[in-house]
Amino acid sequence: MEPFATSGSSAVSSSLFDQVFQCSGCGASEWRLDGEAVTCECGQRWDLRDGVLSIKPTYEDASTRFYDETGGPRFVGTSFADNVQVYAATRVYLRLLEAWYPKPSGAFLDLGAGDGRVTLWALEKGFHPVVAVDASFPALRRLSAVAQQRGLSGLITIASPIQTAPVRTAAFSAIACIEVLYYLTSPANRVSVLRKIAALLAPDGSLMLSEFTRLGRALADVVAMNLDNLRRTAYQGTRLEKTTQTAVEISHPTPAELAADLRSAGLRAIDVRALSPIPMLFQHAYTFTSYPLRPVLDNDMQALIETLDDQASEPGALARNLVYLLTNDTSRD
């Protein structure tokens, strides 16, 4: 079959596409591919624009509108001087991916991919195909452009909320879901969404899941003296993220709540690590500090933050994030 390109040199065959893509309307996995769209026999059509497949959303909530306004996350290429927190988190995620997936193979799914800091790693390491799902079209368009610039093959980008993304069950050797789930789901729906994600794993597949912890994330609001969020965190377990036009309420879990949700979803932890709160606290303190107290973000400062960051990777309630490597718990079947 002819290859289907979603971004320049990034191409996958029709048969491989069928293996990972499933119509959310009729459930079929046989598609007609051309240079402008993907169409199911039932008539559902995903248009291809700027390297991104998209359909009119069938699901929308406050977080979707929030990221529409912001243009999606901007993580790829962020240096230490650009944003200490983003740089440090990406550094840890990529190091964990290297340790957890020493021999990459099979299909990779990046849920909530943003502009692709994990997606690009998977492409470069040899997963094929690599499917990036995000509700933000602008972020995926940037990802598609970078993949084309780097000559990376096998990328499929899908502009869709993760709840309605047309990806096939039991198709993926590896899935990444980083700082996404608790932004996009209410407490009542967490376990059901986790079960849907778990169902996408191949029998020997694994899931990398990272979520902010409640108190770890609240540390930034302490530094910023954000009393509104501190009250919400203390009494409701939630916080607000805002733009000039939109606010979205987010419910961050405690470590015990997250562990209980994972067990209820039938997932078993292979490993669990943590992101240190130090780079996040430094970033917020730096933002609210003026000259002459504000330090220079030079190589010496980068080395200092990295050294401190590397000493705080144990899971705990004050970690910025808990990062799990998970698999389906077949002992419960």
GROMACS .gro file of C-alpha atoms in nm:
model
  333
    1MET     CA    1   0.000   0.000   0.000
    2GLU     CA    2   0.104   0.359  -0.053
    3PRO     CA    3   0.246   0.534   0.253
    4PHE     CA    4   0.037   0.801   0.420
    5ALA     CA    5   0.229   1.109   0.531
    6THR     CA    6   0.121   1.324   0.822
    7SER     CA    7   0.422   1.554   0.814
    8GLY     CA    8   0.665   1.578   0.527
    9SER     CA    9   0.891   1.274   0.538
   10SER     CA   10   0.693   1.128   0.829
   11ALA     CA   11   0.501   0.844   0.664
   12VAL     CA   12   0.326   0.524   0.768
   13SER     CA   13   0.171   0.254   0.555
   14SER     CA   14  -0.205   0.208   0.537
   15SER     CA   15  -0.182  -0.136   0.700
   16LEU     CA   16   0.021   0.002   0.993
   17PHE     CA   17  -0.223   0.290   1.029
   18ASP     CA   18  -0.510   0.041   1.052
   19GLN     CA   19  -0.333  -0.133   1.342
   20VAL     CA   20  -0.342   0.172   1.570
   21PHE     CA   21  -0.641   0.376   1.453
   22GLN     CA   22  -1.002   0.280   1.529
   23CYS     CA   23  -1.312   0.475   1.429
   24SER     CA   24  -1.481   0.629   1.732
   25GLY     CA   25  -1.810   0.619   1.543
   26CYS     CA   26  -1.852   0.262   1.418
   27GLY     CA   27  -1.553   0.088   1.577
   28ALA     CA   28  -1.400  -0.023   1.245
   29SER     CA   29  -1.028  -0.019   1.175
   30GLU     CA   30  -1.023   0.001   0.796
   31TRP     CA   31  -0.953   0.343   0.654
   32ARG     CA   32  -0.919   0.515   0.318
   33LEU     CA   33  -0.611   0.732   0.317
   34ASP     CA   34  -0.509   1.011   0.084
   35GLY     CA   35  -0.305   1.327   0.107
   36GLU     CA   36  -0.593   1.533   0.245
   37ALA     CA   37  -0.789   1.313   0.484
   38VAL     CA   38  -0.852   0.981   0.653
   39THR     CA   39  -1.203   0.847   0.599
   40CYS     CA   40  -1.382   0.553   0.758
   41GLU     CA   41  -1.628   0.347   0.556
   42CYS     CA   42  -1.902   0.479   0.786
   43GLY     CA   43  -1.827   0.829   0.656
   44GLN     CA   44  -1.641   0.978   0.950
   45ARG     CA   45  -1.361   1.194   0.813
   46TRP     CA   46  -1.043   1.328   0.971
   47ASP     CA   47  -0.901   1.614   0.768
   48LEU     CA   48  -0.526   1.652   0.728
   49ARG     CA   49  -0.404   2.009   0.774
   50ASP     CA   50  -0.047   2.119   0.839
   51GLY     CA   51   0.044   1.759   0.918
   52VAL     CA   52  -0.232   1.715   1.177
   53LEU     CA   53  -0.543   1.498   1.156
   54SER     CA   54  -0.847   1.664   1.310
   55ILE     CA   55  -1.223   1.635   1.329
   56LYS     CA   56  -1.481   1.873   1.469
   57PRO     CA   57  -1.464   1.806   1.846
   58THR     CA   58  -1.737   1.593   1.996
   59TYR     CA   59  -1.611   1.664   2.347
   60GLU     CA   60  -1.526   1.998   2.506
   61ASP     CA   61  -1.472   2.117   2.860
   62ALA     CA   62  -1.299   2.401   3.046
   63SER     CA   63  -0.952   2.252   3.003
   64THR     CA   64  -1.001   2.217   2.626
   65ARG     CA   65  -1.104   2.582   2.602
   66PHE     CA   66  -0.814   2.679   2.828
   67TYR     CA   67  -0.555   2.522   2.598
   68ASP     CA   68  -0.726   2.657   2.288
   69GLU     CA   69  -0.665   3.004   2.428
   70THR     CA   70  -0.304   2.943   2.529
   71GLY     CA   71  -0.208   2.767   2.205
   72GLY     CA   72  -0.104   2.457   2.394
   73PRO     CA   73   0.211   2.389   2.595
   74ARG     CA   74   0.552   2.496   2.466
   75PHE     CA   75   0.812   2.251   2.593
   76VAL     CA   76   1.028   2.145   2.296
   77GLY     CA   77   1.361   2.324   2.290
   78THR     CA   78   1.307   2.499   2.625
   79SER     CA   79   1.645   2.576   2.778
   80PHE     CA   80   1.738   2.626   3.143
   81ALA     CA   81   1.744   3.003   3.090
   82ASP     CA   82   1.401   2.995   2.921
   83ASN     CA   83   1.219   2.814   3.202
   84VAL     CA   84   1.396   2.628   3.483
   85GLN     CA   85   1.091   2.420   3.574
   86VAL     CA   86   1.015   2.298   3.220
   87TYR     CA   87   1.382   2.229   3.147
   88ALA     CA   88   1.429   2.028   3.466
   89ALA     CA   89   1.110   1.823   3.425
   90THR     CA   90   1.189   1.738   3.063
   91ARG     CA   91   1.541   1.635   3.164
   92VAL     CA   92   1.403   1.389   3.421
   93TYR     CA   93   1.131   1.252   3.192
   94LEU     CA   94   1.377   1.178   2.913
   95ARG     CA   95   1.617   1.013   3.155
   96LEU     CA   96   1.339   0.789   3.291
   97LEU     CA   97   1.228   0.699   2.938
   98GLU     CA   98   1.583   0.595   2.854
   99ALA     CA   99   1.594   0.372   3.164
  100TRP     CA  100   1.246   0.225   3.128
  101TYR     CA  101   1.257   0.162   2.751
  102PRO     CA  102   1.612   0.048   2.671
  103LYS     CA  103   1.502  -0.141   2.356
  104PRO     CA  104   1.221   0.061   2.196
  105SER     CA  105   0.997  -0.124   1.951
  106GLY     CA  106   0.633  -0.136   1.846
  107ALA     CA  107   0.378   0.143   1.853
  108PHE     CA  108   0.405   0.437   2.092
  109LEU     CA  109   0.116   0.659   2.205
  110ASP     CA  110   0.171   1.002   2.360
  111LEU     CA  111  -0.156   1.114   2.523
  112GLY     CA  112  -0.164   1.487   2.583
  113ALA     CA  113   0.150   1.520   2.371
  114GLY     CA  114   0.155   1.898   2.357
  115ASP     CA  115   0.431   2.004   2.121
  116GLY     CA  116   0.602   1.668   2.155
  117ARG     CA  117   0.894   1.655   2.397
  118VAL     CA  118   0.821   1.284   2.458
  119THR     CA  119   0.688   1.216   2.107
  120LEU     CA  120   1.013   1.330   1.947
  121TRP     CA  121   1.214   1.109   2.182
  122ALA     CA  122   1.003   0.807   2.081
  123LEU     CA  123   1.051   0.883   1.710
  124GLU     CA  124   1.424   0.925   1.749
  125LYS     CA  125   1.459   0.602   1.947
  126GLY     CA  126   1.280   0.384   1.693
  127PHE     CA  127   0.921   0.330   1.806
  128HIS     CA  128   0.699   0.295   1.497
  129PRO     CA  129   0.446   0.429   1.446
  130VAL     CA  130   0.432   0.707   1.703
  131VAL     CA  131   0.087   0.853   1.766
  132ALA     CA  132   0.060   1.196   1.931
  133VAL     CA  133  -0.282   1.298   2.066
  134ASP     CA  134  -0.364   1.642   2.202
  135ALA     CA  135  -0.665   1.873   2.201
  136SER     CA  136  -0.441   2.164   2.095
  137PHE     CA  137  -0.409   2.190   1.717
  138PRO     CA  138  -0.139   2.463   1.735
  139ALA     CA  139   0.083   2.249   1.959
  140LEU     CA  140   0.055   1.948   1.726
  141ARG     CA  141   0.122   2.166   1.424
  142ARG     CA  142   0.449   2.275   1.587
  143LEU     CA  143   0.532   1.910   1.661
  144SER     CA  144   0.463   1.808   1.302
  145ALA     CA  145   0.689   2.084   1.173
  146VAL     CA  146   0.976   1.984   1.403
  147ALA     CA  147   0.945   1.617   1.303
  148GLN     CA  148   0.963   1.721   0.939
  149GLN     CA  149   1.268   1.939   1.002
  150ARG     CA  150   1.445   1.649   1.173
  151GLY     CA  151   1.349   1.397   0.902
  152LEU     CA  152   1.173   1.168   1.148
  153SER     CA  153   0.938   0.905   1.008
  154GLY     CA  154   0.633   0.727   1.146
  155LEU     CA  155   0.449   1.015   1.318
  156ILE     CA  156   0.070   1.039   1.329
  157THR     CA  157  -0.066   1.352   1.500
  158ILE     CA  158  -0.432   1.362   1.606
  159ALA     CA  159  -0.604   1.678   1.729
  160SER     CA  160  -0.857   1.534   1.970
  161PRO     CA  161  -0.933   1.525   2.342
  162ILE     CA  162  -0.790   1.203   2.483
  163GLN     CA  163  -1.139   1.090   2.584
  164THR     CA  164  -1.252   1.063   2.221
  165ALA     CA  165  -0.929   0.992   2.035
  166PRO     CA  166  -0.986   0.714   1.776
  167VAL     CA  167  -0.699   0.489   1.884
  168ARG     CA  168  -0.723   0.112   1.887
  169THR     CA  169  -0.729  -0.106   2.199
  170ALA     CA  170  -0.438  -0.339   2.278
  171ALA     CA  171  -0.226  -0.172   2.008
  172PHE     CA  172   0.056   0.006   2.190
  173SER     CA  173   0.383  -0.121   2.330
  174ALA     CA  174   0.427   0.200   2.527
  175ILE     CA  175   0.204   0.489   2.629
  176ALA     CA  176   0.302   0.819   2.789
  177CYS     CA  177   0.047   1.028   2.977
  178ILE     CA  178   0.235   1.314   3.138
  179GLU     CA  179   0.068   1.586   3.346
  180VAL     CA  180  -0.261   1.530   3.164
  181LEU     CA  181  -0.511   1.302   3.334
  182TYR     CA  182  -0.608   1.509   3.636
  183TYR     CA  183  -0.638   1.823   3.425
  184LEU     CA  184  -0.888   1.655   3.196
  185THR     CA  185  -1.104   1.440   3.419
  186SER     CA  186  -1.322   1.497   3.721
  187PRO     CA  187  -1.260   1.285   4.032
  188ALA     CA  188  -1.567   1.076   3.950
  189ASN     CA  189  -1.430   0.984   3.605
  190ARG     CA  190  -1.063   0.923   3.683
  191VAL     CA  191  -1.076   0.548   3.719
  192SER     CA  192  -1.289   0.499   3.407
  193VAL     CA  193  -1.046   0.706   3.197
  194LEU     CA  194  -0.751   0.515   3.342
  195ARG     CA  195  -0.922   0.190   3.245
  196LYS     CA  196  -0.967   0.317   2.889
  197ILE     CA  197  -0.597   0.405   2.872
  198ALA     CA  198  -0.498   0.068   3.018
  199ALA     CA  199  -0.707  -0.104   2.751
  200LEU     CA  200  -0.491   0.056   2.481
  201LEU     CA  201  -0.181  -0.133   2.599
  202ALA     CA  202  -0.059  -0.439   2.415
  203PRO     CA  203  -0.034  -0.750   2.638
  204ASP     CA  204   0.330  -0.673   2.723
  205GLY     CA  205   0.292  -0.295   2.704
  206SER     CA  206   0.357  -0.036   2.974
  207LEU     CA  207   0.233   0.310   3.066
  208MET     CA  208   0.441   0.604   3.185
  209LEU     CA  209   0.207   0.820   3.395
  210SER     CA  210   0.309   1.144   3.565
  211GLU     CA  211   0.081   1.358   3.780
  212PHE     CA  212   0.133   1.659   4.003
  213THR     CA  213   0.082   1.584   4.370
  214ARG     CA  214  -0.157   1.802   4.567
  215LEU     CA  215   0.083   1.938   4.830
  216GLY     CA  216   0.385   1.936   4.601
  217ARG     CA  217   0.202   2.161   4.355
  218ALA     CA  218   0.075   2.378   4.639
  219LEU     CA  219   0.434   2.467   4.729
  220ALA     CA  220   0.444   2.694   4.423
  221ASP     CA  221   0.133   2.876   4.548
  222VAL     CA  222   0.304   2.922   4.885
  223VAL     CA  223   0.599   3.092   4.713
  224ALA     CA  224   0.364   3.303   4.499
  225MET     CA  225   0.143   3.384   4.802
  226ASN     CA  226  -0.159   3.274   4.598
  227LEU     CA  227  -0.411   3.263   4.882
  228ASP     CA  228  -0.703   3.173   4.655
  229ASN     CA  229  -0.532   2.853   4.544
  230LEU     CA  230  -0.404   2.777   4.893
  231ARG     CA  231  -0.759   2.790   5.028
  232ARG     CA  232  -0.886   2.572   4.745
  233THR     CA  233  -0.608   2.320   4.802
  234ALA     CA  234  -0.661   2.313   5.179
  235TYR     CA  235  -1.040   2.277   5.174
  236GLN     CA  236  -1.129   2.130   4.834
  237GLY     CA  237  -0.812   1.966   4.701
  238THR     CA  238  -0.834   2.183   4.388
  239ARG     CA  239  -0.662   2.486   4.235
  240LEU     CA  240  -0.726   2.726   3.949
  241GLU     CA  241  -0.509   2.786   3.644
  242LYS     CA  242  -0.595   3.104   3.460
  243THR     CA  243  -0.541   3.300   3.144
  244THR     CA  244  -0.681   3.645   3.076
  245GLN     CA  245  -1.005   3.491   2.948
  246THR     CA  246  -1.035   3.142   3.092
  247ALA     CA  247  -0.993   2.963   3.424
  248VAL     CA  248  -0.988   2.589   3.469
  249GLU     CA  249  -1.027   2.412   3.803
  250ILE     CA  250  -0.785   2.126   3.853
  251SER     CA  251  -0.801   1.854   4.113
  252HIS     CA  252  -0.458   1.724   4.210
  253PRO     CA  253  -0.442   1.390   4.395
  254THR     CA  254  -0.261   1.295   4.709
  255PRO     CA  255  -0.017   1.002   4.663
  256ALA     CA  256  -0.266   0.773   4.836
  257GLU     CA  257  -0.551   0.880   4.608
  258LEU     CA  258  -0.343   0.829   4.296
  259ALA     CA  259  -0.227   0.486   4.410
  260ALA     CA  260  -0.586   0.385   4.487
  261ASP     CA  261  -0.707   0.502   4.145
  262LEU     CA  262  -0.436   0.303   3.971
  263ARG     CA  263  -0.527  -0.013   4.163
  264SER     CA  264  -0.896   0.036   4.088
  265ALA     CA  265  -0.813   0.069   3.717
  266GLY     CA  266  -0.633  -0.266   3.723
  267LEU     CA  267  -0.284  -0.121   3.683
  268ARG     CA  268   0.025  -0.250   3.862
  269ALA     CA  269   0.331  -0.036   3.937
  270ILE     CA  270   0.662  -0.163   3.801
  271ASP     CA  271   0.849   0.143   3.926
  272VAL     CA  272   0.765   0.479   4.078
  273ARG     CA  273   0.983   0.789   4.090
  274ALA     CA  274   0.932   1.155   4.169
  275LEU     CA  275   1.008   1.498   4.033
  276SER     CA  276   1.176   1.726   4.282
  277PRO     CA  277   0.988   2.047   4.373
  278ILE     CA  278   1.317   2.242   4.376
  279PRO     CA  279   1.317   2.362   4.011
  280MET     CA  280   0.949   2.461   4.039
  281LEU     CA  281   1.013   2.659   4.358
  282PHE     CA  282   1.319   2.822   4.206
  283GLN     CA  283   1.122   2.921   3.895
  284HIS     CA  284   0.846   3.085   4.098
  285ALA     CA  285   1.090   3.260   4.331
  286TYR     CA  286   1.288   3.382   4.029
  287THR     CA  287   0.970   3.518   3.869
  288PHE     CA  288   0.885   3.723   4.178
  289THR     CA  289   1.241   3.842   4.248
  290SER     CA  290   1.380   4.166   4.107
  291TYR     CA  291   1.733   4.296   4.053
  292PRO     CA  292   1.975   4.286   4.234
  293LEU     CA  293   1.852   3.971   4.411
  294ARG     CA  294   1.758   3.786   4.091
  295PRO     CA  295   2.047   3.551   3.998
  296VAL     CA  296   2.194   3.501   3.653
  297LEU     CA  297   2.076   3.178   3.487
  298ASP     CA  298   2.423   3.074   3.375
  299ASN     CA  299   2.601   2.737   3.355
  300ASP     CA  300   2.700   2.746   3.723
  301MET     CA  301   2.341   2.803   3.832
  302GLN     CA  302   2.221   2.527   3.600
  303ALA     CA  303   2.472   2.283   3.749
  304LEU     CA  304   2.362   2.378   4.101
  305ILE     CA  305   1.991   2.326   4.031
  306GLU     CA  306   2.057   1.997   3.851
  307THR     CA  307   2.265   1.872   4.146
  308LEU     CA  308   1.989   1.955   4.393
  309ASP     CA  309   1.725   1.816   4.160
  310ASP     CA  310   1.902   1.482   4.136
  311GLN     CA  311   1.903   1.444   4.515
  312ALA     CA  312   1.524   1.459   4.550
  313SER     CA  313   1.377   1.181   4.339
  314GLU     CA  314   1.210   0.970   4.608
  315PRO     CA  315   0.827   0.949   4.603
  316GLY     CA  316   0.650   1.148   4.869
  317ALA     CA  317   0.362   1.385   4.942
  318LEU     CA  318   0.578   1.693   4.873
  319ALA     CA  319   0.720   1.570   4.544
  320ARG     CA  320   0.623   1.793   4.251
  321ASN     CA  321   0.509   1.488   4.055
  322LEU     CA  322   0.486   1.115   4.102
  323VAL     CA  323   0.600   0.929   3.791
  324TYR     CA  324   0.481   0.570   3.749
  325LEU     CA  325   0.578   0.292   3.513
  326LEU     CA  326   0.267   0.075   3.498
  327THR     CA  327   0.136  -0.240   3.336
  328ASN     CA  328  -0.197  -0.417   3.339
  329ASP     CA  329  -0.232  -0.634   3.648
  330THR     CA  330  -0.308  -0.970   3.489
  331SER     CA  331  -0.319  -1.139   3.831
  332ARG     CA  332  -0.662  -0.980   3.880
  333ASP     CA  333  -0.811  -1.136   3.567
   0.00000   0.00000   0.00000
